[in-house]
C-alpha cells in the first residue's frame, strides 16, 4: 500500500486527484498545502473524516517545514501539483512568488526525496513550457520556450526535476497537461470567470480578438492520466496529457453565453495580454501508445457538466478568496 504525498490538494486539480485516489484506491493520501488564496480547503475536498486521508499545512518554500513533513511520514510517492498557477498574476503582480513556489518549492521536495529515497515522484507540469505553438502539436522532445513568467517558472522546475533524475538516478516523471476545466476551478481562470461575470449580469472579457486557442481537457481526464503515469510510466520520462483539439477563446465564450442564455453582445474584447501565446497544442501519442491512456470526456459533455455545477453552488462560491 502506498503513502502518497499530494501537494496542492486544496486547489483545483489536486483536490480532484485526491478525490479520485480515495474513490478508487486504498492508498493513504497526505494532502499538503500552504492554503494560498487559490485554495478552498473545506469546499474543494470533503475527506476530513476519511481514515485514508490527512491534511497538513506546509509551505513548500520553507525548508524546515518540508523536512519535518518528511520526518513525520514515510512517503512512497509524491505527486506534486502545488504551484502559483495564474499567468496574469505572474505578469501583473510579479514573478517572485512563482519562482519561490514553483522552482524553490520543487527544489525543497527534490532535496528531501534525494536524501530519503522514494518510489515515484510525479512533477505536474503544463503545455505552457513550450511557448507559442501556432501550428501542429508539441511532442515530448520539443524544446522549451516559455513565453511568460509562470511558464518560465514551470519550465525551470521541470528542468530541475530532469537534472535530479539524471544526477541522482531518482524515479522522477514529468506530466505536461493542457488547459483544465471542470468543477472547483478558481474563478480567476477563463471558464469560471466568464460564468461568474454572466451570473452577475456583467460582460465577459476576452483578450485581443478572442482568437487565442487552448486545448481544453476535463479535470477528471487529467487525473486518470496522472494515475496512469504514476502506476505505469517510466522514470526519467515526460508524458503529455491533453485532448489534441485546440478551441478559440471566442468559441468558448459563445458556448458559455449559450448555456447561460446570455447575448453574445456581453462578450467584450480588451487589450491583449503582454506576450500572449496564440495557441498551445500537445501531441498525446506517447501516453496513448505506451500507457494506453485516452481522455474520455467530450468537450460538449464536459462543459455542460461544469456549467451545471457552477450554477448549482452557493457555499463553494462563498469560500473563494482573491
Ligand atoms: P490551483 O492554483 O488551483 O492550486 C494550487 C494549490 O497549490 C493551491 O491550493 C495553493 O494553496 C497551493 N500552493 C501554492 N503555493 C504553495 C506553497 N508554497 N506550498 C504549498 N502549497 C502551495 O492550481 P491548479 O489549477 O490546480 O494547478 C495545479 C497544477 O497543475 C500546477 O502545478 C499547474 O502548473 C498545473 N497545471 C494546471 C493547468 C490548469 O489548466 N489549471 C494545466 C496544466 C498544468
mmCIF file of N, CA, C and O and ligand atoms in Angstrom, residues 7-14 32-40 58-61 80-86 101 124-127 150 154 176-181 184-186 188-189 222, ligand 1:
data_model
loop_
_atom_site.group_PDB
_atom_site.id
_atom_site.type_symbol
_atom_site.label_atom_id
_atom_site.label_comp_id
_atom_site.label_asym_id
_atom_site.label_seq_id
_atom_site.Cartn_x
_atom_site.Cartn_y
_atom_site.Cartn_z
ATOM 1 N N UNK A 7 0.818 17.321 -3.194
ATOM 2 C CA UNK A 7 0.961 18.736 -2.846
ATOM 3 C C UNK A 7 -0.081 19.547 -3.616
ATOM 4 O O UNK A 7 -0.465 19.180 -4.731
ATOM 5 N N UNK A 8 -0.555 20.629 -2.984
ATOM 6 C CA UNK A 8 -1.525 21.496 -3.664
ATOM 7 C C UNK A 8 -2.907 20.904 -3.757
ATOM 8 O O UNK A 8 -3.706 21.288 -4.608
ATOM 9 N N UNK A 9 -3.230 19.985 -2.841
ATOM 10 C CA UNK A 9 -4.517 19.281 -2.905
ATOM 11 C C UNK A 9 -5.706 20.082 -2.408
ATOM 12 O O UNK A 9 -6.833 19.597 -2.482
ATOM 13 N N UNK A 10 -5.473 21.305 -1.919
ATOM 14 C CA UNK A 10 -6.618 22.161 -1.567
ATOM 15 C C UNK A 10 -7.006 23.051 -2.737
ATOM 16 O O UNK A 10 -7.944 23.846 -2.647
ATOM 17 N N UNK A 11 -6.251 22.951 -3.848
ATOM 18 C CA UNK A 11 -6.580 23.710 -5.056
ATOM 19 C C UNK A 11 -7.444 22.886 -6.007
ATOM 20 O O UNK A 11 -8.017 21.856 -5.630
ATOM 21 N N UNK A 12 -7.502 23.325 -7.221
ATOM 22 C CA UNK A 12 -8.433 22.760 -8.212
ATOM 23 C C UNK A 12 -8.073 21.306 -8.606
ATOM 24 O O UNK A 12 -8.770 20.353 -8.224
ATOM 25 N N UNK A 13 -6.971 21.124 -9.327
ATOM 26 C CA UNK A 13 -6.701 19.794 -9.891
ATOM 27 C C UNK A 13 -6.279 18.806 -8.807
ATOM 28 O O UNK A 13 -6.706 17.648 -8.796
ATOM 29 N N UNK A 14 -5.460 19.279 -7.849
ATOM 30 C CA UNK A 14 -5.010 18.404 -6.771
ATOM 31 C C UNK A 14 -6.180 17.832 -5.992
ATOM 32 O O UNK A 14 -6.168 16.655 -5.596
ATOM 33 N N UNK A 32 -0.851 18.097 1.256
ATOM 34 C CA UNK A 32 -0.007 19.157 1.814
ATOM 35 C C UNK A 32 -0.209 20.433 1.010
ATOM 36 O O UNK A 32 -0.034 20.431 -0.220
ATOM 37 N N UNK A 33 -0.598 21.491 1.703
ATOM 38 C CA UNK A 33 -0.925 22.735 1.005
ATOM 39 C C UNK A 33 -0.666 23.895 1.972
ATOM 40 O O UNK A 33 -0.873 23.762 3.179
ATOM 41 N N UNK A 34 -0.186 25.016 1.446
ATOM 42 C CA UNK A 34 0.038 26.187 2.308
ATOM 43 C C UNK A 34 -1.215 27.050 2.430
ATOM 44 O O UNK A 34 -1.221 28.020 3.175
ATOM 45 N N UNK A 35 -2.264 26.711 1.665
ATOM 46 C CA UNK A 35 -3.534 27.441 1.685
ATOM 47 C C UNK A 35 -3.361 28.893 1.248
ATOM 48 O O UNK A 35 -3.620 29.825 2.009
ATOM 49 N N UNK A 36 -2.914 29.084 0.035
ATOM 50 C CA UNK A 36 -2.883 30.422 -0.556
ATOM 51 C C UNK A 36 -4.306 30.826 -0.940
ATOM 52 O O UNK A 36 -5.253 30.035 -0.752
ATOM 53 N N UNK A 37 -4.441 32.003 -1.541
ATOM 54 C CA UNK A 37 -5.765 32.488 -1.971
ATOM 55 C C UNK A 37 -6.460 31.457 -2.864
ATOM 56 O O UNK A 37 -7.692 31.381 -2.871
ATOM 57 N N UNK A 38 -5.713 30.659 -3.642
ATOM 58 C CA UNK A 38 -6.364 29.778 -4.624
ATOM 59 C C UNK A 38 -6.856 28.477 -4.008
ATOM 60 O O UNK A 38 -7.550 27.705 -4.676
ATOM 61 N N UNK A 39 -6.508 28.238 -2.751
ATOM 62 C CA UNK A 39 -7.027 27.042 -2.068
ATOM 63 C C UNK A 39 -8.445 27.312 -1.569
ATOM 64 O O UNK A 39 -8.803 28.451 -1.276
ATOM 65 N N UNK A 40 -9.240 26.256 -1.469
ATOM 66 C CA UNK A 40 -10.603 26.366 -0.923
ATOM 67 C C UNK A 40 -10.821 25.067 -0.152
ATOM 68 O O UNK A 40 -11.635 24.226 -0.524
ATOM 69 N N UNK A 58 1.588 23.056 5.040
ATOM 70 C CA UNK A 58 3.035 23.228 4.883
ATOM 71 C C UNK A 58 3.281 24.196 3.731
ATOM 72 O O UNK A 58 2.649 24.070 2.676
ATOM 73 N N UNK A 59 4.202 25.129 3.948
ATOM 74 C CA UNK A 59 4.654 25.978 2.850
ATOM 75 C C UNK A 59 5.905 25.333 2.249
ATOM 76 O O UNK A 59 6.942 25.219 2.917
ATOM 77 N N UNK A 60 5.811 24.922 1.009
ATOM 78 C CA UNK A 60 6.910 24.159 0.393
ATOM 79 C C UNK A 60 8.176 24.987 0.212
ATOM 80 O O UNK A 60 9.247 24.427 -0.039
ATOM 81 N N UNK A 61 8.068 26.291 0.338
ATOM 82 C CA UNK A 61 9.274 27.113 0.191
ATOM 83 C C UNK A 61 10.087 27.143 1.487
ATOM 84 O O UNK A 61 11.206 27.638 1.499
ATOM 85 N N UNK A 80 3.189 16.088 -7.317
ATOM 86 C CA UNK A 80 3.450 17.491 -6.978
ATOM 87 C C UNK A 80 2.641 18.466 -7.850
ATOM 88 O O UNK A 80 3.066 18.868 -8.937
ATOM 89 N N UNK A 81 1.461 18.838 -7.332
ATOM 90 C CA UNK A 81 0.599 19.800 -8.029
ATOM 91 C C UNK A 81 0.835 21.237 -7.556
ATOM 92 O O UNK A 81 0.522 22.177 -8.279
ATOM 93 N N UNK A 82 1.300 21.429 -6.321
ATOM 94 C CA UNK A 82 1.303 22.783 -5.723
ATOM 95 C C UNK A 82 2.074 23.749 -6.608
ATOM 96 O O UNK A 82 3.180 23.463 -7.059
ATOM 97 N N UNK A 83 1.462 24.904 -6.829
ATOM 98 C CA UNK A 83 2.112 25.919 -7.667
ATOM 99 C C UNK A 83 1.360 27.233 -7.527
ATOM 100 O O UNK A 83 0.193 27.258 -7.132
ATOM 101 N N UNK A 84 2.039 28.310 -7.843
ATOM 102 C CA UNK A 84 1.353 29.537 -8.233
ATOM 103 C C UNK A 84 0.978 29.295 -9.685
ATOM 104 O O UNK A 84 1.845 28.982 -10.514
ATOM 105 N N UNK A 85 -0.332 29.429 -9.992
ATOM 106 C CA UNK A 85 -0.795 28.855 -11.259
ATOM 107 C C UNK A 85 -1.430 29.845 -12.235
ATOM 108 O O UNK A 85 -1.861 29.443 -13.309
ATOM 109 N N UNK A 86 -1.494 31.132 -11.873
ATOM 110 C CA UNK A 86 -2.248 32.050 -12.742
ATOM 111 C C UNK A 86 -1.311 32.971 -13.530
ATOM 112 O O UNK A 86 -0.643 33.840 -12.947
ATOM 113 N N UNK A 101 7.673 29.432 -5.182
ATOM 114 C CA UNK A 101 6.920 28.179 -5.024
ATOM 115 C C UNK A 101 7.253 27.184 -6.130
ATOM 116 O O UNK A 101 7.543 26.007 -5.866
ATOM 117 N N UNK A 124 3.910 17.716 -11.862
ATOM 118 C CA UNK A 124 2.754 18.088 -12.694
ATOM 119 C C UNK A 124 3.090 19.393 -13.419
ATOM 120 O O UNK A 124 3.235 20.449 -12.789
ATOM 121 N N UNK A 125 3.196 19.305 -14.735
ATOM 122 C CA UNK A 125 3.585 20.498 -15.485
ATOM 123 C C UNK A 125 2.555 20.819 -16.570
ATOM 124 O O UNK A 125 1.446 20.286 -16.552
ATOM 125 N N UNK A 126 2.947 21.703 -17.470
ATOM 126 C CA UNK A 126 1.968 22.348 -18.339
ATOM 127 C C UNK A 126 2.460 22.484 -19.775
ATOM 128 O O UNK A 126 3.677 22.568 -20.017
ATOM 129 N N UNK A 127 1.508 22.566 -20.705
ATOM 130 C CA UNK A 127 1.852 22.815 -22.118
ATOM 131 C C UNK A 127 2.503 24.185 -22.308
ATOM 132 O O UNK A 127 3.129 24.444 -23.337
ATOM 133 N N UNK A 150 5.080 32.737 -15.487
ATOM 134 C CA UNK A 150 4.547 31.481 -14.940
ATOM 135 C C UNK A 150 5.142 30.285 -15.691
ATOM 136 O O UNK A 150 5.655 29.335 -15.081
ATOM 137 N N UNK A 154 7.606 27.165 -14.387
ATOM 138 C CA UNK A 154 7.300 25.734 -14.514
ATOM 139 C C UNK A 154 8.393 25.026 -15.326
ATOM 140 O O UNK A 154 8.787 23.895 -15.007
ATOM 141 N N UNK A 176 2.923 16.793 -18.619
ATOM 142 C CA UNK A 176 2.587 18.152 -19.094
ATOM 143 C C UNK A 176 1.180 18.107 -19.670
ATOM 144 O O UNK A 176 0.918 17.340 -20.604
ATOM 145 N N UNK A 177 0.317 18.921 -19.102
ATOM 146 C CA UNK A 177 -1.096 18.867 -19.457
ATOM 147 C C UNK A 177 -1.541 20.192 -20.084
ATOM 148 O O UNK A 177 -0.934 21.237 -19.864
ATOM 149 N N UNK A 178 -2.618 20.109 -20.856
ATOM 150 C CA UNK A 178 -3.205 21.296 -21.468
ATOM 151 C C UNK A 178 -4.163 21.977 -20.480
ATOM 152 O O UNK A 178 -4.266 21.555 -19.321
ATOM 153 N N UNK A 179 -4.906 22.990 -20.937
ATOM 154 C CA UNK A 179 -5.819 23.730 -20.057
ATOM 155 C C UNK A 179 -6.891 22.821 -19.464
ATOM 156 O O UNK A 179 -7.607 22.148 -20.213
ATOM 157 N N UNK A 180 -6.986 22.836 -18.152
ATOM 158 C CA UNK A 180 -8.012 22.050 -17.468
ATOM 159 C C UNK A 180 -9.279 22.879 -17.271
ATOM 160 O O UNK A 180 -9.205 24.091 -17.098
ATOM 161 N N UNK A 181 -10.420 22.198 -17.249
ATOM 162 C CA UNK A 181 -11.665 22.837 -16.831
ATOM 163 C C UNK A 181 -12.475 21.812 -16.060
ATOM 164 O O UNK A 181 -12.205 20.608 -16.144
ATOM 165 N N UNK A 184 -14.871 23.377 -9.388
ATOM 166 C CA UNK A 184 -13.937 23.783 -8.338
ATOM 167 C C UNK A 184 -12.713 24.551 -8.834
ATOM 168 O O UNK A 184 -11.762 24.715 -8.088
ATOM 169 N N UNK A 185 -12.739 25.023 -10.086
ATOM 170 C CA UNK A 185 -11.609 25.829 -10.563
ATOM 171 C C UNK A 185 -11.792 27.267 -10.087
ATOM 172 O O UNK A 185 -12.887 27.833 -10.138
ATOM 173 N N UNK A 186 -10.694 27.877 -9.641
ATOM 174 C CA UNK A 186 -10.769 29.246 -9.117
ATOM 175 C C UNK A 186 -11.293 30.210 -10.194
ATOM 176 O O UNK A 186 -10.836 30.139 -11.342
ATOM 177 N N UNK A 188 -10.606 33.002 -11.124
ATOM 178 C CA UNK A 188 -9.663 33.858 -11.859
ATOM 179 C C UNK A 188 -9.389 33.263 -13.238
ATOM 180 O O UNK A 188 -8.868 33.937 -14.124
ATOM 181 N N UNK A 189 -9.716 31.972 -13.423
ATOM 182 C CA UNK A 189 -9.428 31.278 -14.683
ATOM 183 C C UNK A 189 -10.601 31.436 -15.667
ATOM 184 O O UNK A 189 -11.732 31.665 -15.258
ATOM 185 N N UNK A 222 -7.506 14.537 -16.720
ATOM 186 C CA UNK A 222 -6.134 14.828 -16.293
ATOM 187 C C UNK A 222 -5.739 13.874 -15.153
ATOM 188 O O UNK A 222 -4.645 13.304 -15.149
HETATM 189 P P1 LIG B 1 -4.500 25.970 -8.106
HETATM 190 O O1 LIG B 1 -3.975 27.363 -8.079
HETATM 191 O O2 LIG B 1 -5.976 25.743 -8.136
HETATM 192 O O3 LIG B 1 -3.933 25.158 -6.853
HETATM 193 C C1 LIG B 1 -2.608 25.283 -6.422
HETATM 194 C C2 LIG B 1 -2.527 24.866 -4.970
HETATM 195 O O4 LIG B 1 -1.144 24.958 -4.564
HETATM 196 C C3 LIG B 1 -3.321 25.773 -4.022
HETATM 197 O O5 LIG B 1 -4.143 25.005 -3.177
HETATM 198 C C4 LIG B 1 -2.251 26.521 -3.244
HETATM 199 O O6 LIG B 1 -2.635 26.857 -1.923
HETATM 200 C C5 LIG B 1 -1.096 25.524 -3.274
HETATM 201 N N1 LIG B 1 0.204 26.181 -3.057
HETATM 202 C C6 LIG B 1 0.660 27.302 -3.678
HETATM 203 N N2 LIG B 1 1.862 27.650 -3.173
HETATM 204 C C7 LIG B 1 2.196 26.708 -2.246
HETATM 205 C C8 LIG B 1 3.313 26.510 -1.391
HETATM 206 N N3 LIG B 1 4.341 27.366 -1.391
HETATM 207 N N4 LIG B 1 3.312 25.455 -0.568
HETATM 208 C C9 LIG B 1 2.253 24.574 -0.539
HETATM 209 N N5 LIG B 1 1.178 24.727 -1.321
HETATM 210 C C10 LIG B 1 1.138 25.773 -2.161
HETATM 211 O O7 LIG B 1 -3.796 25.292 -9.368
HETATM 212 P P2 LIG B 1 -4.319 24.143 -10.326
HETATM 213 O O8 LIG B 1 -5.021 24.762 -11.476
HETATM 214 O O9 LIG B 1 -4.991 23.106 -9.527
HETATM 215 O O10 LIG B 1 -2.924 23.588 -10.887
HETATM 216 C C11 LIG B 1 -2.266 22.505 -10.232
HETATM 217 C C12 LIG B 1 -1.014 22.145 -11.011
HETATM 218 O O11 LIG B 1 -1.351 21.776 -12.348
HETATM 219 C C13 LIG B 1 0.007 23.279 -11.121
HETATM 220 O O12 LIG B 1 1.288 22.745 -10.940
HETATM 221 C C14 LIG B 1 -0.181 23.793 -12.548
HETATM 222 O O13 LIG B 1 1.021 24.340 -13.048
HETATM 223 C C15 LIG B 1 -0.557 22.510 -13.262
HETATM 224 N N6 LIG B 1 -1.375 22.694 -14.462
HETATM 225 C C16 LIG B 1 -2.539 23.385 -14.395
HETATM 226 C C17 LIG B 1 -3.329 23.514 -15.533
HETATM 227 C C18 LIG B 1 -4.658 24.241 -15.484
HETATM 228 O O14 LIG B 1 -5.275 24.407 -16.520
HETATM 229 N N7 LIG B 1 -5.130 24.675 -14.334
HETATM 230 C C19 LIG B 1 -2.897 22.966 -16.744
HETATM 231 C C20 LIG B 1 -1.700 22.251 -16.771
HETATM 232 C C21 LIG B 1 -0.951 22.108 -15.627
#
